Short mmCIF file of C-alpha atoms in Angstrom, two decimals:
data_model
loop_
_atom_site.label_atom_id
_atom_site.label_comp_id
_atom_site.label_asym_id
_atom_site.label_seq_id
_atom_site.Cartn_x
_atom_site.Cartn_y
_atom_site.Cartn_z
CA MET A 1 -68.10 -26.61 -74.39
CA ILE A 2 -67.05 -30.27 -74.57
CA GLY A 3 -63.56 -31.30 -75.57
CA SER A 4 -60.50 -33.35 -74.63
CA ALA A 5 -58.15 -32.82 -71.71
CA VAL A 6 -54.94 -34.36 -70.46
CA VAL A 7 -54.27 -34.02 -66.75
CA LEU A 8 -50.74 -34.36 -65.44
CA GLY A 9 -50.74 -35.77 -61.91
CA ALA A 10 -53.11 -38.13 -60.08
CA GLY A 11 -53.21 -36.23 -56.81
CA VAL A 12 -56.25 -34.51 -55.35
CA ALA A 13 -56.25 -31.63 -57.84
CA GLY A 14 -55.75 -33.82 -60.91
CA LEU A 15 -58.25 -36.55 -60.02
CA ALA A 16 -60.90 -34.09 -58.81
CA ALA A 17 -60.59 -32.07 -62.04
CA ALA A 18 -60.78 -35.25 -64.15
CA ALA A 19 -63.87 -36.47 -62.31
CA ARG A 20 -65.67 -33.14 -62.69
CA LEU A 21 -64.77 -32.77 -66.37
CA ARG A 22 -66.11 -36.26 -67.08
CA GLU A 23 -69.38 -35.24 -65.43
CA TYR A 24 -69.56 -32.52 -68.07
CA GLY A 25 -68.94 -35.00 -70.88
CA TRP A 26 -65.28 -34.26 -71.55
CA ARG A 27 -62.81 -36.88 -72.76
CA VAL A 28 -60.07 -37.02 -70.12
CA GLU A 29 -56.77 -38.81 -69.67
CA VAL A 30 -54.69 -38.57 -66.48
CA LEU A 31 -50.93 -39.23 -66.60
CA GLU A 32 -49.21 -40.15 -63.33
CA ARG A 33 -45.51 -40.85 -62.81
CA ALA A 34 -46.02 -43.19 -59.83
CA ALA A 35 -46.83 -46.86 -60.30
CA GLY A 36 -50.12 -46.53 -58.42
CA LEU A 37 -52.04 -44.58 -55.80
CA PRO A 38 -50.34 -44.28 -52.41
CA GLU A 39 -51.55 -46.42 -49.53
CA SER A 40 -50.89 -43.60 -47.09
CA GLY A 41 -52.84 -43.61 -43.87
CA ILE A 42 -52.13 -39.96 -43.09
CA PRO A 43 -55.18 -38.70 -41.14
CA LEU A 44 -56.86 -35.55 -42.39
CA ALA A 45 -59.47 -33.14 -41.04
CA VAL A 46 -60.50 -31.07 -44.03
CA PRO A 47 -62.92 -28.12 -43.69
CA CYS A 48 -63.62 -27.88 -47.43
CA PRO A 49 -67.17 -27.17 -48.63
CA GLU A 50 -66.46 -29.26 -51.74
CA LEU A 51 -65.99 -32.38 -49.56
CA GLY A 52 -68.84 -31.88 -47.15
CA GLY A 53 -68.97 -33.83 -43.87
CA PRO A 54 -70.68 -33.71 -40.49
CA GLU A 55 -70.70 -30.77 -38.09
CA TYR A 56 -68.01 -30.85 -35.40
CA ARG A 57 -67.40 -28.68 -32.39
CA VAL A 58 -64.27 -26.68 -33.25
CA ARG A 59 -62.04 -24.95 -30.72
CA ALA A 60 -59.11 -22.60 -31.36
CA LEU A 61 -56.64 -22.27 -28.49
CA HIS A 62 -53.62 -20.21 -27.60
CA ALA A 63 -50.44 -22.10 -26.77
CA ASP A 64 -51.16 -21.73 -23.03
CA GLY A 65 -54.59 -23.33 -23.40
CA ARG A 66 -56.72 -20.18 -23.38
CA VAL A 67 -59.63 -20.33 -25.83
CA ARG A 68 -59.34 -17.99 -28.81
CA ALA A 69 -62.63 -19.00 -30.44
CA GLU A 70 -65.05 -21.91 -30.61
CA GLY A 71 -68.12 -22.94 -32.57
CA THR A 72 -69.23 -25.58 -35.09
CA ARG A 73 -67.95 -26.28 -38.58
CA THR A 74 -68.40 -28.84 -41.33
CA VAL A 75 -65.30 -31.03 -41.38
CA ARG A 76 -64.49 -34.13 -43.47
CA ILE A 77 -62.35 -36.53 -41.42
CA THR A 78 -60.63 -39.13 -43.58
CA GLU A 79 -57.16 -40.33 -44.57
CA TYR A 80 -55.21 -39.31 -47.61
CA GLY A 81 -55.16 -42.65 -49.40
CA ALA A 82 -58.93 -43.12 -49.01
CA LEU A 83 -59.53 -39.60 -50.30
CA LEU A 84 -57.47 -40.27 -53.43
CA ARG A 85 -59.15 -43.62 -54.01
CA GLY A 86 -62.54 -41.92 -53.85
CA PHE A 87 -61.58 -39.36 -56.49
CA HIS A 88 -59.99 -42.10 -58.59
CA GLU A 89 -63.24 -44.07 -58.56
CA ALA A 90 -65.22 -40.95 -59.44
CA ALA A 91 -62.90 -40.19 -62.38
CA GLY A 92 -63.22 -43.70 -63.77
CA ASP A 93 -60.69 -45.69 -65.75
CA VAL A 94 -58.77 -42.70 -67.13
CA VAL A 95 -55.45 -42.86 -65.25
CA ARG A 96 -52.26 -44.14 -66.86
CA PHE A 97 -49.74 -44.91 -64.14
CA GLY A 98 -46.00 -45.09 -64.66
CA VAL A 99 -45.87 -42.27 -67.24
CA ASP A 100 -42.99 -39.85 -66.62
CA VAL A 101 -43.63 -36.60 -68.49
CA THR A 102 -40.45 -34.57 -68.99
CA ASP A 103 -41.42 -32.43 -71.98
CA LEU A 104 -44.56 -30.49 -72.92
CA GLY A 105 -44.49 -32.16 -76.32
CA GLN A 106 -45.73 -35.33 -74.63
CA LEU A 107 -48.97 -33.50 -73.79
CA SER A 108 -49.91 -32.41 -77.31
CA GLY A 109 -53.06 -33.38 -79.20
CA ARG A 110 -55.62 -32.28 -76.58
CA ASP A 111 -57.75 -29.19 -76.30
CA VAL A 112 -56.48 -28.38 -72.82
CA VAL A 113 -53.63 -29.41 -70.51
CA LEU A 114 -54.20 -29.34 -66.75
CA ALA A 115 -50.90 -29.45 -64.87
CA ALA A 116 -51.45 -30.82 -61.36
CA ASP A 117 -47.96 -32.28 -61.02
CA GLY A 118 -47.10 -30.92 -57.59
CA ALA A 119 -44.72 -28.42 -56.05
CA HIS A 120 -41.85 -29.52 -58.34
CA SER A 121 -44.00 -29.13 -61.45
CA VAL A 122 -42.37 -29.90 -64.78
CA VAL A 123 -44.98 -27.75 -66.54
CA ARG A 124 -44.43 -24.71 -64.31
CA ARG A 125 -40.69 -24.91 -64.97
CA ALA A 126 -41.25 -25.14 -68.72
CA LEU A 127 -43.65 -22.18 -68.77
CA PHE A 128 -42.03 -19.81 -66.29
CA GLY A 129 -38.40 -20.90 -65.92
CA GLU A 130 -36.16 -21.75 -63.00
CA GLY A 131 -36.91 -18.45 -61.25
CA TYR A 132 -40.20 -19.98 -60.08
CA GLU A 133 -38.75 -23.24 -58.79
CA PRO A 134 -39.90 -24.14 -55.23
CA ARG A 135 -37.51 -23.62 -52.36
CA PRO A 136 -37.66 -25.26 -48.93
CA VAL A 137 -38.61 -22.96 -46.08
CA ARG A 138 -37.99 -23.25 -42.37
CA GLY A 139 -40.96 -25.42 -41.55
CA ALA A 140 -42.53 -28.86 -41.81
CA THR A 141 -45.74 -30.67 -40.96
CA TRP A 142 -45.89 -33.93 -39.00
CA PHE A 143 -48.87 -36.31 -39.07
CA GLY A 144 -49.78 -39.08 -36.66
CA ILE A 145 -52.41 -40.97 -34.65
CA ALA A 146 -52.75 -41.01 -30.86
CA THR A 147 -54.74 -43.45 -28.72
CA THR A 148 -56.14 -40.79 -26.37
CA PRO A 149 -59.67 -39.87 -27.56
CA VAL A 150 -60.86 -36.28 -28.06
CA ALA A 151 -64.39 -34.93 -28.46
CA SER A 152 -63.76 -31.96 -30.73
CA VAL A 153 -61.60 -30.60 -33.51
CA THR A 154 -59.04 -28.42 -31.72
CA GLU A 155 -56.41 -26.12 -33.17
CA THR A 156 -53.64 -24.65 -31.01
CA ARG A 157 -51.33 -21.92 -32.31
CA GLY A 158 -48.38 -20.17 -30.79
CA HIS A 159 -44.58 -19.73 -30.79
CA GLY A 160 -44.41 -20.29 -34.56
CA ALA A 161 -46.19 -23.64 -34.37
CA ARG A 162 -49.64 -25.12 -34.92
CA LEU A 163 -51.22 -28.34 -33.64
CA LEU A 164 -54.53 -29.72 -34.91
CA SER A 165 -56.19 -32.73 -33.25
CA PHE A 166 -59.47 -34.39 -34.26
CA PRO A 167 -61.53 -37.50 -33.42
CA LEU A 168 -61.21 -40.52 -35.72
CA PRO A 169 -64.12 -42.94 -36.34
CA ASP A 170 -62.34 -45.74 -34.44
CA GLY A 171 -62.05 -43.66 -31.25
CA ARG A 172 -58.42 -42.68 -31.71
CA THR A 173 -57.17 -39.16 -32.37
CA GLY A 174 -55.62 -37.88 -35.58
CA TRP A 175 -53.21 -34.99 -35.36
CA PHE A 176 -50.82 -32.90 -37.36
CA ALA A 177 -48.34 -30.32 -36.19
CA SER A 178 -46.74 -27.57 -38.26
CA ALA A 179 -43.68 -25.76 -36.98
CA ARG A 180 -42.07 -22.59 -38.26
CA ALA A 181 -38.62 -24.12 -37.84
CA SER A 182 -38.19 -27.84 -38.48
CA GLU A 183 -35.37 -27.97 -35.94
CA VAL A 184 -38.04 -27.66 -33.22
CA PHE A 185 -38.70 -31.38 -33.69
CA ARG A 186 -35.24 -32.39 -34.89
CA ASP A 187 -34.64 -34.79 -32.00
CA TRP A 188 -38.13 -36.30 -32.41
CA GLN A 189 -37.97 -37.41 -36.02
CA GLU A 190 -36.58 -40.89 -35.43
CA SER A 191 -39.38 -41.78 -32.99
CA LEU A 192 -42.05 -39.98 -35.00
CA ALA A 193 -41.13 -41.96 -38.10
CA ARG A 194 -42.41 -45.13 -36.44
CA ASP A 195 -45.94 -43.79 -35.87
CA GLY A 196 -46.32 -40.80 -38.16
CA GLU A 197 -45.18 -39.12 -41.35
CA TRP A 198 -43.85 -35.68 -42.12
CA LEU A 199 -43.72 -33.29 -45.06
CA ALA A 200 -41.34 -30.41 -45.69
CA HIS A 201 -42.79 -27.02 -46.61
CA PHE A 202 -41.97 -25.42 -49.95
CA ARG A 203 -42.72 -22.02 -51.44
CA CYS A 204 -42.21 -20.48 -54.85
CA ARG A 205 -42.52 -16.94 -56.16
CA PRO A 206 -46.16 -16.04 -56.88
CA LEU A 207 -46.90 -16.80 -60.50
CA PRO A 208 -48.02 -13.93 -62.75
CA ARG A 209 -50.82 -16.16 -64.05
CA TYR A 210 -52.12 -19.70 -63.65
CA ALA A 211 -52.92 -20.25 -67.33
CA VAL A 212 -50.88 -19.88 -70.53
CA ARG A 213 -52.58 -20.54 -73.87
CA HIS A 214 -54.31 -23.93 -73.45
CA ILE A 215 -52.41 -24.91 -70.27
CA ALA A 216 -53.56 -24.33 -66.69
CA LEU A 217 -51.76 -25.06 -63.42
CA LEU A 218 -53.64 -26.47 -60.44
CA GLY A 219 -52.89 -27.19 -56.79
CA ASP A 220 -49.26 -27.17 -55.65
CA ALA A 221 -48.10 -26.77 -59.26
CA ALA A 222 -49.62 -23.28 -59.11
CA HIS A 223 -49.23 -22.44 -55.42
CA PRO A 224 -47.37 -24.69 -52.95
CA LEU A 225 -49.16 -24.34 -49.61
CA ASP A 226 -49.23 -26.16 -46.27
CA PRO A 227 -51.12 -29.50 -46.43
CA GLU A 228 -54.56 -28.50 -45.11
CA ASP A 229 -54.76 -25.20 -46.98
CA GLY A 230 -53.20 -26.82 -50.04
CA LEU A 231 -55.76 -29.60 -50.19
CA CYS A 232 -58.71 -27.20 -49.95
CA ALA A 233 -57.15 -24.90 -52.53
CA ALA A 234 -56.50 -27.85 -54.86
CA LEU A 235 -60.16 -28.86 -54.71
CA GLY A 236 -61.21 -25.28 -55.37
CA ASP A 237 -58.89 -25.14 -58.38
CA ALA A 238 -60.21 -28.43 -59.77
CA HIS A 239 -63.83 -27.38 -59.58
CA ALA A 240 -63.17 -23.87 -60.86
CA VAL A 241 -61.23 -24.96 -63.95
CA ALA A 242 -63.70 -27.71 -64.85
CA ASP A 243 -66.70 -25.41 -64.41
CA ALA A 244 -65.03 -22.69 -66.52
CA LEU A 245 -64.21 -25.14 -69.32
CA ALA A 246 -67.74 -26.54 -69.32
CA THR A 247 -69.45 -23.16 -69.56
CA ALA A 248 -67.14 -21.19 -71.87
CA ARG A 249 -67.18 -21.32 -75.67
CA GLU A 250 -63.38 -21.41 -76.08
CA VAL A 251 -60.51 -22.76 -74.01
CA PRO A 252 -58.53 -19.46 -73.69
CA ALA A 253 -61.59 -17.66 -72.35
CA ALA A 254 -62.27 -20.49 -69.89
CA LEU A 255 -58.72 -20.49 -68.56
CA THR A 256 -58.75 -16.70 -68.21
CA THR A 257 -61.89 -17.06 -66.10
CA TYR A 258 -60.17 -19.75 -64.00
CA ASP A 259 -57.07 -17.61 -63.49
CA ARG A 260 -59.09 -14.60 -62.36
CA ALA A 261 -61.18 -16.72 -60.00
CA ARG A 262 -58.35 -18.60 -58.29
CA ARG A 263 -55.03 -16.74 -58.38
CA LYS A 264 -55.83 -13.88 -56.00
CA GLN A 265 -57.52 -16.25 -53.55
CA ALA A 266 -54.60 -18.70 -53.45
CA GLN A 267 -52.01 -15.97 -53.12
CA ARG A 268 -54.04 -14.44 -50.28
CA LEU A 269 -53.83 -17.82 -48.49
CA LEU A 270 -50.06 -17.79 -48.98
CA ARG A 271 -49.78 -14.33 -47.43
CA ILE A 272 -51.85 -15.49 -44.44
CA GLU A 273 -49.59 -18.51 -43.97
CA ARG A 274 -46.48 -16.34 -44.11
CA PHE A 275 -47.93 -14.04 -41.46
CA ALA A 276 -49.10 -16.89 -39.21
CA PHE A 277 -45.85 -18.84 -39.22
CA ARG A 278 -43.36 -16.08 -40.13
CA LEU A 279 -41.91 -18.31 -42.86
CA ARG A 280 -38.88 -16.82 -44.63
#
């Protein structure tokens, strides 16, 4: 099937879906509220098959330094702004920046609507109501760059916190730390703000479905997750919905296939996160 799609949101999920649909011959328009792509230098180590990357030695440690597991894994090391720019280039000249969508009527006239408008999704609110609005939870993720080099990708977990460090191409070390309770780092935030960035964690009630009629939700609009898991899940959503639309004969059947393929997997990730960090 070939048709027309409007994508709300020029994040990873929206741009990746637009790029893949264009590969299948679809006519795509992406609407983004911001004036342009962010210039963020947040470092990322993303173990997503969809992104590829070289093999790295990966170590998992307990908080006291004991090794839980180690081996090799394909990891894409990049930064968030560069990742978005790559998807933007792949999607082509289809993004309209500075468009603030506040009503679903603004998205009419296309065969399918893909809502990738983030944790505070306008489309999710319109479809499912305020009962599925995101709420902040007791946790946050901090990102930064250190000058001390490391040779492997290392994850340390314990005491309701997680630290991931990984080698950057320039010899420095990228890191991000997630804590169950943001007050753990409360006294650090002023100093961290000079060299790093941080994101609050949000959760919403699990949605009963990720597609309604000709509308599908992707990424954080469907399932707010922590940054690393959320990015991988967003890419999986983008590929799954584009592949389903390209191979089905009708949009409703395609979106039903997408919902069945992605909802249980994403909600399983959410349960794992809740167990790992005891988020309430």
